[in-house]
C-alpha cells in the first residue's frame, strides 16, 4: 500500500498524541483509530485498520506500563484475573471484527463515551482517593468480569478501551485514577497482544505504517506516563474529562454526518 508522505506524517503525529493521552488516562485509540479511518484508502478492511492500530497502541502501552510499574505499587491479586480475562475477551472480540460494518464504529463508541463522561462528571470526587471497596475473591471476580467485558470490546472495536478499564476499576472497585491507570495499562497491553496475534495470523496488518506509528506512540506514552505519575489522580481525572469531552464532540459530528449522508 502506497501512501502520500504527508498522510504518513500526519498519522505518525496522531500516534504520538494518542500515546500521550493513552498513557495518562487511556482512550488514545479514539485519536489514532479515526485518523487511520480518514488517512487510509476507503477500501481498506476493518481488520487491517484494527490490526495496524493495535501494533502502534501496544508500543505506547508497553512503555507507559513499565514507567508506571517502577513508580506505583500494583495489586497483583486484582491484576492477574483482570489480565487473564482481558486476554480471553480480546481474542474472542478480534475474531468477530470482520462482521462489523465500518460505519458502525463511530456511533457505538459515541454512546459508550457519553455514558462514561456523565458518570464521571456527576461524581466530583470519583477516583481522587484510593479507597478500595472490595477485597479477596469478590474483588478478583469483579476484576475478571471487567477484563472479560472490556477485553471483548477492545478486540472487537478498540477505541477508548483504556478509559473504560479506568472508569470500571474506579467505579466498581474504588481505585484512585492513578492506581486504576496502572492496572488499565497492564490489561490494555494484554488485550493488544491478544488482538495482534489474531490479526498477524490473518495477515492483515500494514507493518511498515504500524511500526512507524508505534515509534511515535511509544514516545508519547513515555512522556504521558511520567507526567501522570508526577501530578497524581487529580491531574489524570482532569485530562480524562477533557479528552472524553473533545471526543464526544468529534464523534457526535461524525455520527451526524453518517446519519444525514
mmCIF file of C-alpha atoms in Angstrom:
data_model
loop_
_atom_site.group_PDB
_atom_site.id
_atom_site.type_symbol
_atom_site.label_atom_id
_atom_site.label_comp_id
_atom_site.label_asym_id
_atom_site.label_seq_id
_atom_site.Cartn_x
_atom_site.Cartn_y
_atom_site.Cartn_z
ATOM 1 C CA UNK A 1 0.000 0.000 0.000
ATOM 2 C CA UNK A 2 1.467 3.367 -1.105
ATOM 3 C CA UNK A 3 0.566 6.429 0.962
ATOM 4 C CA UNK A 4 1.467 10.083 0.384
ATOM 5 C CA UNK A 5 4.247 11.365 2.644
ATOM 6 C CA UNK A 6 2.046 13.998 4.277
ATOM 7 C CA UNK A 7 -0.542 11.330 5.143
ATOM 8 C CA UNK A 8 2.116 9.173 6.804
ATOM 9 C CA UNK A 9 3.479 12.158 8.762
ATOM 10 C CA UNK A 10 0.006 13.126 9.991
ATOM 11 C CA UNK A 11 -0.693 9.547 11.060
ATOM 12 C CA UNK A 12 2.619 9.443 12.937
ATOM 13 C CA UNK A 13 1.749 12.731 14.684
ATOM 14 C CA UNK A 14 -1.668 11.342 15.628
ATOM 15 C CA UNK A 15 0.060 8.266 17.067
ATOM 16 C CA UNK A 16 2.311 10.452 19.256
ATOM 17 C CA UNK A 17 -0.656 12.404 20.660
ATOM 18 C CA UNK A 18 -2.604 9.167 21.137
ATOM 19 C CA UNK A 19 0.327 7.653 23.045
ATOM 20 C CA UNK A 20 0.421 10.622 25.438
ATOM 21 C CA UNK A 21 -3.331 10.556 26.046
ATOM 22 C CA UNK A 22 -3.383 6.786 26.424
ATOM 23 C CA UNK A 23 -0.575 6.820 28.983
ATOM 24 C CA UNK A 24 -2.257 9.470 31.131
ATOM 25 C CA UNK A 25 -5.809 8.199 31.171
ATOM 26 C CA UNK A 26 -6.473 5.759 28.321
ATOM 27 C CA UNK A 27 -8.530 6.278 25.192
ATOM 28 C CA UNK A 28 -5.702 7.155 22.824
ATOM 29 C CA UNK A 29 -7.250 4.839 20.275
ATOM 30 C CA UNK A 30 -10.067 7.355 19.917
ATOM 31 C CA UNK A 31 -7.493 9.679 18.377
ATOM 32 C CA UNK A 32 -5.477 7.121 16.471
ATOM 33 C CA UNK A 33 -8.231 4.927 15.038
ATOM 34 C CA UNK A 34 -10.278 7.762 13.489
ATOM 35 C CA UNK A 35 -7.013 9.083 11.988
ATOM 36 C CA UNK A 36 -6.420 5.724 10.325
ATOM 37 C CA UNK A 37 -10.019 5.614 9.104
ATOM 38 C CA UNK A 38 -9.517 9.014 7.466
ATOM 39 C CA UNK A 39 -5.945 8.517 6.213
ATOM 40 C CA UNK A 40 -6.100 5.031 4.719
ATOM 41 C CA UNK A 41 -7.856 4.257 1.421
ATOM 42 C CA UNK A 42 -11.609 3.766 1.653
ATOM 43 C CA UNK A 43 -11.353 0.112 0.602
ATOM 44 C CA UNK A 44 -9.013 -0.815 3.470
ATOM 45 C CA UNK A 45 -10.590 -3.606 5.511
ATOM 46 C CA UNK A 46 -11.725 -3.103 9.101
ATOM 47 C CA UNK A 47 -9.359 -5.896 10.189
ATOM 48 C CA UNK A 48 -6.360 -4.177 8.543
ATOM 49 C CA UNK A 49 -7.187 -0.856 10.214
ATOM 50 C CA UNK A 50 -7.713 -2.506 13.612
ATOM 51 C CA UNK A 51 -4.549 -4.610 13.350
ATOM 52 C CA UNK A 52 -2.371 -1.648 12.379
ATOM 53 C CA UNK A 53 -3.894 0.398 15.194
ATOM 54 C CA UNK A 54 -3.177 -2.381 17.714
ATOM 55 C CA UNK A 55 0.537 -2.613 16.856
ATOM 56 C CA UNK A 56 1.010 1.116 17.362
ATOM 57 C CA UNK A 57 -1.063 1.199 20.549
ATOM 58 C CA UNK A 58 0.768 -1.760 22.058
ATOM 59 C CA UNK A 59 4.131 0.019 21.777
ATOM 60 C CA UNK A 60 2.946 3.078 23.686
ATOM 61 C CA UNK A 61 1.112 0.972 26.243
ATOM 62 C CA UNK A 62 4.244 -1.108 26.858
ATOM 63 C CA UNK A 63 6.468 1.859 27.672
ATOM 64 C CA UNK A 64 3.743 3.507 29.781
ATOM 65 C CA UNK A 65 3.245 0.260 31.696
ATOM 66 C CA UNK A 66 6.939 -0.124 32.517
ATOM 67 C CA UNK A 67 7.067 3.509 33.677
ATOM 68 C CA UNK A 68 4.072 3.034 35.983
ATOM 69 C CA UNK A 69 5.407 -0.249 37.393
ATOM 70 C CA UNK A 70 8.571 1.491 38.576
ATOM 71 C CA UNK A 71 6.605 4.195 40.405
ATOM 72 C CA UNK A 72 3.272 2.747 41.587
ATOM 73 C CA UNK A 73 2.583 -0.417 43.595
ATOM 74 C CA UNK A 74 0.399 -2.981 41.796
ATOM 75 C CA UNK A 75 -2.162 -5.234 43.488
ATOM 76 C CA UNK A 76 -1.439 -8.462 41.598
ATOM 77 C CA UNK A 77 -4.428 -10.210 43.200
ATOM 78 C CA UNK A 78 -6.523 -7.880 41.030
ATOM 79 C CA UNK A 79 -4.121 -7.527 38.099
ATOM 80 C CA UNK A 80 -3.804 -11.240 37.246
ATOM 81 C CA UNK A 81 -7.527 -12.093 36.795
ATOM 82 C CA UNK A 82 -8.024 -8.747 35.060
ATOM 83 C CA UNK A 83 -5.274 -9.559 32.535
ATOM 84 C CA UNK A 84 -6.218 -13.228 32.005
ATOM 85 C CA UNK A 85 -9.861 -12.499 31.250
ATOM 86 C CA UNK A 86 -8.958 -9.410 29.228
ATOM 87 C CA UNK A 87 -6.817 -11.659 27.011
ATOM 88 C CA UNK A 88 -9.639 -14.160 26.551
ATOM 89 C CA UNK A 89 -12.157 -11.411 25.829
ATOM 90 C CA UNK A 90 -9.901 -9.628 23.356
ATOM 91 C CA UNK A 91 -9.133 -12.827 21.450
ATOM 92 C CA UNK A 92 -12.850 -13.504 21.068
ATOM 93 C CA UNK A 93 -13.549 -9.921 20.019
ATOM 94 C CA UNK A 94 -10.791 -9.904 17.387
ATOM 95 C CA UNK A 95 -12.314 -12.968 15.757
ATOM 96 C CA UNK A 96 -15.633 -11.112 15.435
ATOM 97 C CA UNK A 97 -14.280 -7.853 13.993
ATOM 98 C CA UNK A 98 -14.740 -8.883 10.355
ATOM 99 C CA UNK A 99 -18.503 -8.982 10.934
ATOM 100 C CA UNK A 100 -18.685 -5.297 11.940
ATOM 101 C CA UNK A 101 -19.553 -2.730 9.235
ATOM 102 C CA UNK A 102 -17.077 0.168 9.319
ATOM 103 C CA UNK A 103 -19.827 2.800 9.625
ATOM 104 C CA UNK A 104 -20.936 1.328 12.965
ATOM 105 C CA UNK A 105 -17.627 2.152 14.690
ATOM 106 C CA UNK A 106 -18.335 5.784 15.497
ATOM 107 C CA UNK A 107 -21.938 5.630 16.829
ATOM 108 C CA UNK A 108 -21.194 2.687 19.144
ATOM 109 C CA UNK A 109 -18.153 4.360 20.691
ATOM 110 C CA UNK A 110 -20.009 7.690 20.988
ATOM 111 C CA UNK A 111 -22.804 6.167 23.082
ATOM 112 C CA UNK A 112 -20.296 4.497 25.394
ATOM 113 C CA UNK A 113 -18.293 7.712 25.822
ATOM 114 C CA UNK A 114 -21.330 9.825 26.677
ATOM 115 C CA UNK A 115 -22.231 7.358 29.405
ATOM 116 C CA UNK A 116 -18.715 7.358 30.842
ATOM 117 C CA UNK A 117 -18.470 11.157 30.738
ATOM 118 C CA UNK A 118 -21.803 11.705 32.508
ATOM 119 C CA UNK A 119 -20.943 9.105 35.147
ATOM 120 C CA UNK A 120 -17.649 10.841 35.952
ATOM 121 C CA UNK A 121 -18.997 14.431 35.928
ATOM 122 C CA UNK A 122 -21.841 13.550 38.315
ATOM 123 C CA UNK A 123 -19.314 12.255 40.852
ATOM 124 C CA UNK A 124 -16.824 15.105 41.501
ATOM 125 C CA UNK A 125 -14.699 13.119 43.966
ATOM 126 C CA UNK A 126 -14.715 9.904 41.947
ATOM 127 C CA UNK A 127 -11.227 8.468 41.694
ATOM 128 C CA UNK A 128 -9.474 11.258 43.595
ATOM 129 C CA UNK A 129 -8.861 8.960 46.572
ATOM 130 C CA UNK A 130 -7.730 5.358 46.575
ATOM 131 C CA UNK A 131 -10.376 3.641 48.728
ATOM 132 C CA UNK A 132 -10.776 0.021 47.641
ATOM 133 C CA UNK A 133 -14.289 -1.221 48.452
ATOM 134 C CA UNK A 134 -13.929 -4.933 47.640
ATOM 135 C CA UNK A 135 -11.321 -7.407 48.781
ATOM 136 C CA UNK A 136 -10.352 -11.054 48.355
ATOM 137 C CA UNK A 137 -12.291 -13.267 45.971
ATOM 138 C CA UNK A 138 -15.057 -10.692 45.438
ATOM 139 C CA UNK A 139 -12.509 -8.174 44.171
ATOM 140 C CA UNK A 140 -10.779 -10.792 41.982
ATOM 141 C CA UNK A 141 -14.116 -11.869 40.477
ATOM 142 C CA UNK A 142 -15.051 -8.254 39.746
ATOM 143 C CA UNK A 143 -11.673 -7.695 38.095
ATOM 144 C CA UNK A 144 -12.176 -10.824 35.967
ATOM 145 C CA UNK A 145 -15.582 -9.550 34.849
ATOM 146 C CA UNK A 146 -14.145 -6.152 33.943
ATOM 147 C CA UNK A 147 -11.363 -7.840 31.987
ATOM 148 C CA UNK A 148 -13.743 -10.076 30.039
ATOM 149 C CA UNK A 149 -16.231 -7.366 29.072
ATOM 150 C CA UNK A 150 -13.784 -4.571 28.244
ATOM 151 C CA UNK A 151 -11.392 -7.071 26.623
ATOM 152 C CA UNK A 152 -14.155 -8.276 24.307
ATOM 153 C CA UNK A 153 -14.867 -4.673 23.371
ATOM 154 C CA UNK A 154 -11.183 -3.999 22.732
ATOM 155 C CA UNK A 155 -10.741 -6.938 20.391
ATOM 156 C CA UNK A 156 -13.974 -6.122 18.574
ATOM 157 C CA UNK A 157 -13.778 -2.303 18.405
ATOM 158 C CA UNK A 158 -10.890 -0.946 20.474
ATOM 159 C CA UNK A 159 -11.070 2.844 20.817
ATOM 160 C CA UNK A 160 -11.490 4.066 24.370
ATOM 161 C CA UNK A 161 -10.515 0.734 25.944
ATOM 162 C CA UNK A 162 -8.069 2.308 28.392
ATOM 163 C CA UNK A 163 -10.679 4.817 29.536
ATOM 164 C CA UNK A 164 -13.269 2.077 30.000
ATOM 165 C CA UNK A 165 -10.826 -0.010 32.062
ATOM 166 C CA UNK A 166 -10.032 3.026 34.225
ATOM 167 C CA UNK A 167 -13.625 4.047 34.878
ATOM 168 C CA UNK A 168 -14.669 0.444 35.643
ATOM 169 C CA UNK A 169 -11.850 -0.005 38.157
ATOM 170 C CA UNK A 170 -12.599 3.373 39.763
ATOM 171 C CA UNK A 171 -16.372 2.940 39.838
ATOM 172 C CA UNK A 172 -16.651 -0.753 40.765
ATOM 173 C CA UNK A 173 -13.593 -1.298 42.962
ATOM 174 C CA UNK A 174 -12.913 2.169 44.398
ATOM 175 C CA UNK A 175 -9.430 2.644 42.951
ATOM 176 C CA UNK A 176 -7.930 6.104 42.555
ATOM 177 C CA UNK A 177 -7.422 7.287 38.979
ATOM 178 C CA UNK A 178 -3.648 6.855 39.178
ATOM 179 C CA UNK A 179 -3.782 3.338 40.614
ATOM 180 C CA UNK A 180 -6.527 2.385 38.155
ATOM 181 C CA UNK A 181 -4.382 3.652 35.275
ATOM 182 C CA UNK A 182 -1.611 1.201 36.198
ATOM 183 C CA UNK A 183 -3.981 -1.764 36.119
ATOM 184 C CA UNK A 184 -5.621 -0.438 32.956
ATOM 185 C CA UNK A 185 -2.236 -0.349 31.220
ATOM 186 C CA UNK A 186 -1.478 -3.959 32.176
ATOM 187 C CA UNK A 187 -4.895 -5.089 30.964
ATOM 188 C CA UNK A 188 -4.754 -2.980 27.803
ATOM 189 C CA UNK A 189 -1.305 -4.327 26.923
ATOM 190 C CA UNK A 190 -2.703 -7.840 27.313
ATOM 191 C CA UNK A 191 -5.674 -7.167 25.043
ATOM 192 C CA UNK A 192 -3.425 -5.580 22.421
ATOM 193 C CA UNK A 193 -1.109 -8.603 22.350
ATOM 194 C CA UNK A 194 -4.107 -10.933 22.058
ATOM 195 C CA UNK A 195 -5.623 -8.991 19.159
ATOM 196 C CA UNK A 196 -2.264 -8.612 17.377
ATOM 197 C CA UNK A 197 -1.744 -12.381 17.487
ATOM 198 C CA UNK A 198 -5.093 -12.916 15.751
ATOM 199 C CA UNK A 199 -4.537 -10.187 13.137
ATOM 200 C CA UNK A 200 -0.985 -11.430 12.461
ATOM 201 C CA UNK A 201 -2.279 -14.905 11.691
ATOM 202 C CA UNK A 202 -4.824 -13.343 9.336
ATOM 203 C CA UNK A 203 -2.001 -11.395 7.620
ATOM 204 C CA UNK A 204 -3.874 -8.083 7.544
ATOM 205 C CA UNK A 205 -1.519 -5.729 9.451
ATOM 206 C CA UNK A 206 0.136 -2.926 7.421
ATOM 207 C CA UNK A 207 3.510 -3.427 9.098
ATOM 208 C CA UNK A 208 5.575 -0.515 7.709
ATOM 209 C CA UNK A 209 2.992 2.064 8.740
ATOM 210 C CA UNK A 210 2.275 0.248 12.009
ATOM 211 C CA UNK A 211 5.945 0.288 13.078
ATOM 212 C CA UNK A 212 6.415 3.979 12.206
ATOM 213 C CA UNK A 213 3.327 4.872 14.229
ATOM 214 C CA UNK A 214 4.470 2.546 17.028
ATOM 215 C CA UNK A 215 7.705 4.522 17.482
ATOM 216 C CA UNK A 216 5.725 7.764 17.799
ATOM 217 C CA UNK A 217 3.151 6.211 20.122
ATOM 218 C CA UNK A 218 5.951 4.876 22.324
ATOM 219 C CA UNK A 219 7.472 8.351 22.683
ATOM 220 C CA UNK A 220 4.131 9.897 23.585
ATOM 221 C CA UNK A 221 3.437 7.095 26.051
ATOM 222 C CA UNK A 222 6.717 7.642 27.890
ATOM 223 C CA UNK A 223 6.120 11.387 28.297
ATOM 224 C CA UNK A 224 2.483 10.932 29.325
ATOM 225 C CA UNK A 225 3.236 8.301 31.978
ATOM 226 C CA UNK A 226 5.941 10.480 33.537
ATOM 227 C CA UNK A 227 3.500 13.398 33.809
ATOM 228 C CA UNK A 228 0.707 11.250 35.269
ATOM 229 C CA UNK A 229 2.948 9.815 37.991
ATOM 230 C CA UNK A 230 4.281 13.280 38.847
ATOM 231 C CA UNK A 231 0.887 15.037 39.099
ATOM 232 C CA UNK A 232 -1.346 12.256 40.505
ATOM 233 C CA UNK A 233 -5.047 11.345 40.340
ATOM 234 C CA UNK A 234 -6.465 14.892 40.161
ATOM 235 C CA UNK A 235 -4.419 15.611 37.019
ATOM 236 C CA UNK A 236 -5.460 12.306 35.452
ATOM 237 C CA UNK A 237 -9.131 12.997 36.192
ATOM 238 C CA UNK A 238 -8.957 16.447 34.535
ATOM 239 C CA UNK A 239 -7.287 15.052 31.429
ATOM 240 C CA UNK A 240 -9.835 12.237 31.374
ATOM 241 C CA UNK A 241 -12.785 14.651 31.300
ATOM 242 C CA UNK A 242 -11.179 16.942 28.698
ATOM 243 C CA UNK A 243 -10.374 14.018 26.392
ATOM 244 C CA UNK A 244 -13.838 12.480 26.773
ATOM 245 C CA UNK A 245 -15.497 15.859 26.099
ATOM 246 C CA UNK A 246 -13.484 16.543 22.945
ATOM 247 C CA UNK A 247 -14.028 13.046 21.622
ATOM 248 C CA UNK A 248 -17.788 13.195 22.261
ATOM 249 C CA UNK A 249 -17.974 16.372 20.155
ATOM 250 C CA UNK A 250 -15.824 14.869 17.408
ATOM 251 C CA UNK A 251 -17.645 11.541 17.265
ATOM 252 C CA UNK A 252 -21.027 13.263 17.577
ATOM 253 C CA UNK A 253 -20.245 15.309 14.482
ATOM 254 C CA UNK A 254 -19.018 12.214 12.635
ATOM 255 C CA UNK A 255 -22.161 10.276 13.594
ATOM 256 C CA UNK A 256 -24.366 13.141 12.394
ATOM 257 C CA UNK A 257 -22.576 13.165 9.043
ATOM 258 C CA UNK A 258 -23.118 9.410 8.723
ATOM 259 C CA UNK A 259 -26.807 9.817 9.595
ATOM 260 C CA UNK A 260 -27.531 12.676 7.177
ATOM 261 C CA UNK A 261 -25.170 11.352 4.482
#
